[in-house]
PDB file of C-alpha atoms and ligand atoms in Angstrom:
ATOM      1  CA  UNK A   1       4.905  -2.160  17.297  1.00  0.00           C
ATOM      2  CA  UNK A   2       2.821   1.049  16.624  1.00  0.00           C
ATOM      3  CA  UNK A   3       0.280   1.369  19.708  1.00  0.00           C
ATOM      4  CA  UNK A   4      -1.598   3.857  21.706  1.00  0.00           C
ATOM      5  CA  UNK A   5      -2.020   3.713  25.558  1.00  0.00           C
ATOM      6  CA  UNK A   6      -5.626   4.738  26.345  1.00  0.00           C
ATOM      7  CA  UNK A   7      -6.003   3.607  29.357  1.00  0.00           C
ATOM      8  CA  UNK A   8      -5.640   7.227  31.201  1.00  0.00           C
ATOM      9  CA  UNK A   9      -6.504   9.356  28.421  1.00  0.00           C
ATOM     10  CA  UNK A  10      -8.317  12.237  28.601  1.00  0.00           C
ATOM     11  CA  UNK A  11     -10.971  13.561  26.853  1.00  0.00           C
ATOM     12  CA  UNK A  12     -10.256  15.590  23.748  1.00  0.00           C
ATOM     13  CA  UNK A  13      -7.593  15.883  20.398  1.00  0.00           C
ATOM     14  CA  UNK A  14      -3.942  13.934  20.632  1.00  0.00           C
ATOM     15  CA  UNK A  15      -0.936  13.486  18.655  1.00  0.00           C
ATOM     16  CA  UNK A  16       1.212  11.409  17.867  1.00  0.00           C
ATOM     17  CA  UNK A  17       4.244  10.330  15.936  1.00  0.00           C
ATOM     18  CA  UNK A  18       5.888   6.865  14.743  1.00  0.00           C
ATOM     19  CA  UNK A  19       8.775   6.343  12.949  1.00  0.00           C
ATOM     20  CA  UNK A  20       9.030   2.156  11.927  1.00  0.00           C
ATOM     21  CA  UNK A  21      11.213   1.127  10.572  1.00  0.00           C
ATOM     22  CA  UNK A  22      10.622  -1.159   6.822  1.00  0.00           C
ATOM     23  CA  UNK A  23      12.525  -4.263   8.182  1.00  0.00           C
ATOM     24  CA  UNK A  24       9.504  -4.141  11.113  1.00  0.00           C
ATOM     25  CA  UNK A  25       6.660  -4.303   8.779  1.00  0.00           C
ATOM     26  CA  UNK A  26       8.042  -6.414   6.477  1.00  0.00           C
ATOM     27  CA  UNK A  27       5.444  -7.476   3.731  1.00  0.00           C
ATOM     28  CA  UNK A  28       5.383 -10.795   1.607  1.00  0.00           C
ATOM     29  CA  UNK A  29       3.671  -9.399  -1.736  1.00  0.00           C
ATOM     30  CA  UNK A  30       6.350  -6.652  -1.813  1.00  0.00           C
ATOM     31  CA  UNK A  31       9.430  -8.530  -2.382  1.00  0.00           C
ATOM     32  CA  UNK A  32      10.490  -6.027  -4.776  1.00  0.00           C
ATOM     33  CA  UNK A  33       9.468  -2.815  -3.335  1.00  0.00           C
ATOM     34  CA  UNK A  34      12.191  -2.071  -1.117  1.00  0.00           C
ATOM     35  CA  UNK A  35      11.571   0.889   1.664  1.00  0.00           C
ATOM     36  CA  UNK A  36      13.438   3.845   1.752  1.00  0.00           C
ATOM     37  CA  UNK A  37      13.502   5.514   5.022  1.00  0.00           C
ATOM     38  CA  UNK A  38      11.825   4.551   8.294  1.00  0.00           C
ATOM     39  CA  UNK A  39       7.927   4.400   7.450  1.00  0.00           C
ATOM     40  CA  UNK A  40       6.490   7.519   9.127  1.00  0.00           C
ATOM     41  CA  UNK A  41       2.825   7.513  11.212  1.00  0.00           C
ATOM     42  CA  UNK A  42       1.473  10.618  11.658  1.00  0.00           C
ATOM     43  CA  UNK A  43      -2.009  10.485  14.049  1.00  0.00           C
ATOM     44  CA  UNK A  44      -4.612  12.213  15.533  1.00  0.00           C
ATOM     45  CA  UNK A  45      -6.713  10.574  17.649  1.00  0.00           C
ATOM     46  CA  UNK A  46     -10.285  12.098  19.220  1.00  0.00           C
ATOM     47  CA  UNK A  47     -11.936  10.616  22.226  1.00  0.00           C
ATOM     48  CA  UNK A  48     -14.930  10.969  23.678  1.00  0.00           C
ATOM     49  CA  UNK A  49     -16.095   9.246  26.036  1.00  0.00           C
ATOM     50  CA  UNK A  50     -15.803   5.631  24.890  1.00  0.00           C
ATOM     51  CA  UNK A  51     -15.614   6.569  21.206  1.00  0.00           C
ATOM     52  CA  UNK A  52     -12.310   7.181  19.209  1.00  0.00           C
ATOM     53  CA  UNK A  53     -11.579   8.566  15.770  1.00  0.00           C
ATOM     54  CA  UNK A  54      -8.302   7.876  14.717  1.00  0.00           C
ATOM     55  CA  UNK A  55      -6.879   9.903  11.220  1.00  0.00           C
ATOM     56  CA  UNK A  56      -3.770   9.648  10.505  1.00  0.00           C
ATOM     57  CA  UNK A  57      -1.402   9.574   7.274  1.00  0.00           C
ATOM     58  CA  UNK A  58       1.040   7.147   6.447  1.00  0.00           C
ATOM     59  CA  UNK A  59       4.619   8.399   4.957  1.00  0.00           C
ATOM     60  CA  UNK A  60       6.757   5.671   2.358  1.00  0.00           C
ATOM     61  CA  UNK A  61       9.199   6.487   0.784  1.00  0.00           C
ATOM     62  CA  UNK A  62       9.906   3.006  -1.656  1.00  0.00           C
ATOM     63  CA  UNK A  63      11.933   1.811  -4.739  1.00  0.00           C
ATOM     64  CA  UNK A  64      10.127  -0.264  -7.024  1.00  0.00           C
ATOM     65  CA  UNK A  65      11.367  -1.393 -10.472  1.00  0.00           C
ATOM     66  CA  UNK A  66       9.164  -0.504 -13.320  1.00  0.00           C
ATOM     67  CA  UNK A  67       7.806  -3.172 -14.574  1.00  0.00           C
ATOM     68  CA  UNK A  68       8.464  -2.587 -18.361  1.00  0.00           C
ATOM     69  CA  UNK A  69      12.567  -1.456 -18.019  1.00  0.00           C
ATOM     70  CA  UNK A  70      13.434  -2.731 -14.766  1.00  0.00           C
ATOM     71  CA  UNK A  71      14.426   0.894 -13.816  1.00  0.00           C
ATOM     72  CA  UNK A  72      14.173   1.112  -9.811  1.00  0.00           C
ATOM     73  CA  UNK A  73      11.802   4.227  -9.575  1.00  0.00           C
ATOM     74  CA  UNK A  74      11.949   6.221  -6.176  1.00  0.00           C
ATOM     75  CA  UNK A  75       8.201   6.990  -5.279  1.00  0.00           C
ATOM     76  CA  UNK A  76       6.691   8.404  -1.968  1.00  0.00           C
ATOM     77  CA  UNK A  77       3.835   7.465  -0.837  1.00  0.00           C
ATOM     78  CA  UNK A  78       1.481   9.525   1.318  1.00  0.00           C
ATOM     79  CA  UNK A  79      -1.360   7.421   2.484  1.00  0.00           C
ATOM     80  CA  UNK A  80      -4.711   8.388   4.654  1.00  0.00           C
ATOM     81  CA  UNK A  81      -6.089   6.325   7.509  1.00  0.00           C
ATOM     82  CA  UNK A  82      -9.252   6.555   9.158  1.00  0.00           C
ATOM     83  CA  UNK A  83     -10.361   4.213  12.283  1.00  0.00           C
ATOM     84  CA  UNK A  84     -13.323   4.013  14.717  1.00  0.00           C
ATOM     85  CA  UNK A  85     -12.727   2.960  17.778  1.00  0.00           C
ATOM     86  CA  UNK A  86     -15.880   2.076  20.297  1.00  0.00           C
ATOM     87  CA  UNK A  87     -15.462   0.775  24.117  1.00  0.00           C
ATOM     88  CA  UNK A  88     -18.527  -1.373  24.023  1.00  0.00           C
ATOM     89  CA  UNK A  89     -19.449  -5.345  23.127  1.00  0.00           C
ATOM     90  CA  UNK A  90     -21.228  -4.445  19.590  1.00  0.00           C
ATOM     91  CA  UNK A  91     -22.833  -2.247  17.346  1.00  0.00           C
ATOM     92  CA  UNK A  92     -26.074  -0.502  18.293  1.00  0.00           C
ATOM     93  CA  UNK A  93     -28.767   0.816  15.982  1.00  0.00           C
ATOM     94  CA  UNK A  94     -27.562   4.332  16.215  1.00  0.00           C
ATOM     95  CA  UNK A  95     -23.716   3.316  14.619  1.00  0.00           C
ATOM     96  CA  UNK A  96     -26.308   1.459  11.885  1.00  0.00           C
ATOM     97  CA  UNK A  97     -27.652   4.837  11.022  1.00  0.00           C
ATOM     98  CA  UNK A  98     -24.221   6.655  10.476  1.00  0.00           C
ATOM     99  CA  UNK A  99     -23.586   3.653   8.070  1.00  0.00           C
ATOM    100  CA  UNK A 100     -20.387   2.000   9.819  1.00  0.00           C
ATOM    101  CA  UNK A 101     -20.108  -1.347   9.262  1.00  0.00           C
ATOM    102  CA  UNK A 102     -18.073  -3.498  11.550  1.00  0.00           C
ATOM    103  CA  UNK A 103     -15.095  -3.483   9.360  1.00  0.00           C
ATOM    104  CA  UNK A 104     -15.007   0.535  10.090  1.00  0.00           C
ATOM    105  CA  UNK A 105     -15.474   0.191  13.874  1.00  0.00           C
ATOM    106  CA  UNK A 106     -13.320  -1.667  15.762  1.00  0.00           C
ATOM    107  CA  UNK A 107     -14.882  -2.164  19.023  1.00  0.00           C
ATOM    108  CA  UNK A 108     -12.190  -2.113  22.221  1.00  0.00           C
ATOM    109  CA  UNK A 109     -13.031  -4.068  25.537  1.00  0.00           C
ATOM    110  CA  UNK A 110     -13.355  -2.609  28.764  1.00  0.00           C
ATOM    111  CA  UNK A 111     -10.397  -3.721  29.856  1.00  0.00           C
ATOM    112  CA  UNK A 112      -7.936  -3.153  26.722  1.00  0.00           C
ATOM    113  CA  UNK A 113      -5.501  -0.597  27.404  1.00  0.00           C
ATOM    114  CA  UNK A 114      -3.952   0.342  24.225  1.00  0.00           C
ATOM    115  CA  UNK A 115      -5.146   0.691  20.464  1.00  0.00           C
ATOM    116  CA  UNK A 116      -2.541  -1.466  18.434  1.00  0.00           C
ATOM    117  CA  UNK A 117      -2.109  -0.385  15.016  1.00  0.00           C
ATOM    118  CA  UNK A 118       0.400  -2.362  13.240  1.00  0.00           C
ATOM    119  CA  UNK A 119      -2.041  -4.219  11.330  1.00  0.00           C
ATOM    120  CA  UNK A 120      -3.961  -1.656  10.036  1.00  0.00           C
ATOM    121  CA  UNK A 121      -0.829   0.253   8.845  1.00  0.00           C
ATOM    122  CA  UNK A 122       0.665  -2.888   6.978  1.00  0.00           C
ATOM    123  CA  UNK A 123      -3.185  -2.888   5.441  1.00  0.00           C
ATOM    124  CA  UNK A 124      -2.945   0.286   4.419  1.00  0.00           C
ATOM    125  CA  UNK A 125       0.066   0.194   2.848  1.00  0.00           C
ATOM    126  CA  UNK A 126      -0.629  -2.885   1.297  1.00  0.00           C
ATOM    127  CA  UNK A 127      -3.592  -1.631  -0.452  1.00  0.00           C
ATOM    128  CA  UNK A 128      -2.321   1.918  -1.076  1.00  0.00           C
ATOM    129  CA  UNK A 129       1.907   0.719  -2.914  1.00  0.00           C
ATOM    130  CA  UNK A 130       1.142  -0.559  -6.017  1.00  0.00           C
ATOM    131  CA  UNK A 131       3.355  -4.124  -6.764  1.00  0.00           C
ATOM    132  CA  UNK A 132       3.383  -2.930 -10.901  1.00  0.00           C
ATOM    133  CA  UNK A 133       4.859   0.615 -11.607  1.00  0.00           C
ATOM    134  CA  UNK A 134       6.139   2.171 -14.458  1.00  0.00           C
ATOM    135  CA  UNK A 135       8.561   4.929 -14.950  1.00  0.00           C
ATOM    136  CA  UNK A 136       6.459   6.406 -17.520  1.00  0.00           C
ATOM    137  CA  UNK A 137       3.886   5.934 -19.234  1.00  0.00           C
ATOM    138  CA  UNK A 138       5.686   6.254 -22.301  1.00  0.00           C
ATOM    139  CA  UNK A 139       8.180   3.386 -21.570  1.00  0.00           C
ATOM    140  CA  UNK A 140       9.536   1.478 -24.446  1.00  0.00           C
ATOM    141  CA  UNK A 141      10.501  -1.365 -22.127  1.00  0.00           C
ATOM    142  CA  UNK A 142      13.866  -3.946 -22.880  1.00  0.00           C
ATOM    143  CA  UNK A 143      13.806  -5.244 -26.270  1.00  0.00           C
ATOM    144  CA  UNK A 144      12.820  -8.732 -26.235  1.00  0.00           C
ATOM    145  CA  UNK A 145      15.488 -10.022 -28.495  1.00  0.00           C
ATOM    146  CA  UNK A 146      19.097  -8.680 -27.062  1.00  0.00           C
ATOM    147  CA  UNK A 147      17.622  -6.863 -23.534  1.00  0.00           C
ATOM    148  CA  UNK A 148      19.102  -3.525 -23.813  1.00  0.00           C
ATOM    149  CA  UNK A 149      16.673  -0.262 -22.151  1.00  0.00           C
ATOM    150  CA  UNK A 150      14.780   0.601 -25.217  1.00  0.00           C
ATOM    151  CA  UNK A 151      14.526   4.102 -23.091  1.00  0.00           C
ATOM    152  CA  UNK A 152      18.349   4.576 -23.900  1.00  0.00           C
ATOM    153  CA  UNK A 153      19.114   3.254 -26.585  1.00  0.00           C
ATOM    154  CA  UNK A 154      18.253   1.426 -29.961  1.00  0.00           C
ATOM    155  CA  UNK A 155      18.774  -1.827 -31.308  1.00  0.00           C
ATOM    156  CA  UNK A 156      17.766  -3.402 -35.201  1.00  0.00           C
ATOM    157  CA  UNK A 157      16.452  -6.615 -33.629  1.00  0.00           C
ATOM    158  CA  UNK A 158      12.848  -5.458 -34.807  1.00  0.00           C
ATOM    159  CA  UNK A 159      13.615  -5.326 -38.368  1.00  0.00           C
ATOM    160  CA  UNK A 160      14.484  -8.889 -38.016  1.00  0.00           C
ATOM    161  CA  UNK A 161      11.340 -10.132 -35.940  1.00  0.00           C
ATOM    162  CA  UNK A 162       8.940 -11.875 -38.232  1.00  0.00           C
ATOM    163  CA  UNK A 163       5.242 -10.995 -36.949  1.00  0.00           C
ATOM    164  CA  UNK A 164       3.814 -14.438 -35.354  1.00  0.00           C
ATOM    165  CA  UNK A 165       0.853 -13.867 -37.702  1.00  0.00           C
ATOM    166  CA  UNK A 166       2.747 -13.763 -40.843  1.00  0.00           C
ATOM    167  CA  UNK A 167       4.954 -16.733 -39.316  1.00  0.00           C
ATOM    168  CA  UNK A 168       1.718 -19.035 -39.104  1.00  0.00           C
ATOM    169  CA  UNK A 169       1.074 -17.831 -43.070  1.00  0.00           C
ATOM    170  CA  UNK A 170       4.643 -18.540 -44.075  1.00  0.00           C
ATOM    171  CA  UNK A 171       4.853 -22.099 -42.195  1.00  0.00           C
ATOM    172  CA  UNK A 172       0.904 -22.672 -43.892  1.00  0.00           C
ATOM    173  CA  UNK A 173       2.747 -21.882 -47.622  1.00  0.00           C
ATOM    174  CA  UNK A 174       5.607 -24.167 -46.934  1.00  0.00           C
ATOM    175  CA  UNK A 175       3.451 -26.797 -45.977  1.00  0.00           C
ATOM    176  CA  UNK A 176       1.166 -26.349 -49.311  1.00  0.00           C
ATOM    177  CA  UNK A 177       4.229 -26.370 -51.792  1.00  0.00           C
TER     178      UNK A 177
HETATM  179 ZN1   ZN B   1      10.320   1.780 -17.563  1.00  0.00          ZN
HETATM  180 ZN1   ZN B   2      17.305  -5.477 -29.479  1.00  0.00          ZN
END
């Protein structure tokens, strides 16, 4: 759980630090990108008055198999968040003018205590890890006839692969004769 106690805080610039770990913030669409490392938070958070501006960054560290080879790929992932926070029951004309809609400014009650963060973080991360990588863009992928890492090594199943179109031409011929 990744949350900041406002109640007493004082005007002016914090930090703070998180360290979660994966198993905590465990996401459905990334069955295959497994964490490496605890997930690291990284905020600074501004208040004045009743208004907060959270920015923070977002530290992953994840192996996901390219989706071409199957080669697990190690890839960090440094990821920027930025929150509004306003103590207040809704948006006035003045937030209108600065152009924050009410997805960008989370309005806090009166009487919440802390800013909870958890869900923004697994929102950010699921927007920001990508579920298709590939290991480069140059990669030749498994062959499709005996599976071995086209990357490493060669195989002569392609000399033996008829191309579909001249398949449907051959099968047309036979039928003709
Ligand atoms: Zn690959
Ligand atoms: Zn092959």
């Amino acid at each position: 759980m990744i949350e900041i106690d406002v109640k007493h805080l004082e005007n002016g610039l914090h930090h703070y630090s998180f360290e979660v770990n994966p198993e905590d913030i465990y996401i459905e669409e990334f069955e295959n990108a497994h964490f490496r490392d605890k997930v690291r938070v990284e905020i600074a958070l501004q208040k004045w008055s009743d208004d907060f501006t959270l920015e923070g960054e977002i530290f992953a560290r994840s192996i996901i198999e390219c989706s071409r080879c199957l080669t697990p790929c190690d890839l960090h992932f440094h990821l920027p968040i930025k929150l509004y926070f306003k103590r207040k029951l809704k948006l006035s004309e003045s937030d209108e003018a600065i152009n924050l809609t009410e997805d960008d400014l989370i309005t806090l009650s009166y009487d919440e205590s802390t800013i909870e963060l958890d869900g923004r973080i697994r929102e950010t991360l699921i927007l920001g890890i990508p579920l298709k990588v590939l290991c480069s863009e140059n990669c030749q992928g498994l062959c499709p006839m005996c599976g071995i890492n086209l990357n490493e090594e060669t195989c002569d199943c392609h000399s033996t692969v008829i191309d579909p179109r001249w398949e449907k031409l051959r099968q047309l011929s036979i039928q003709k004769s």
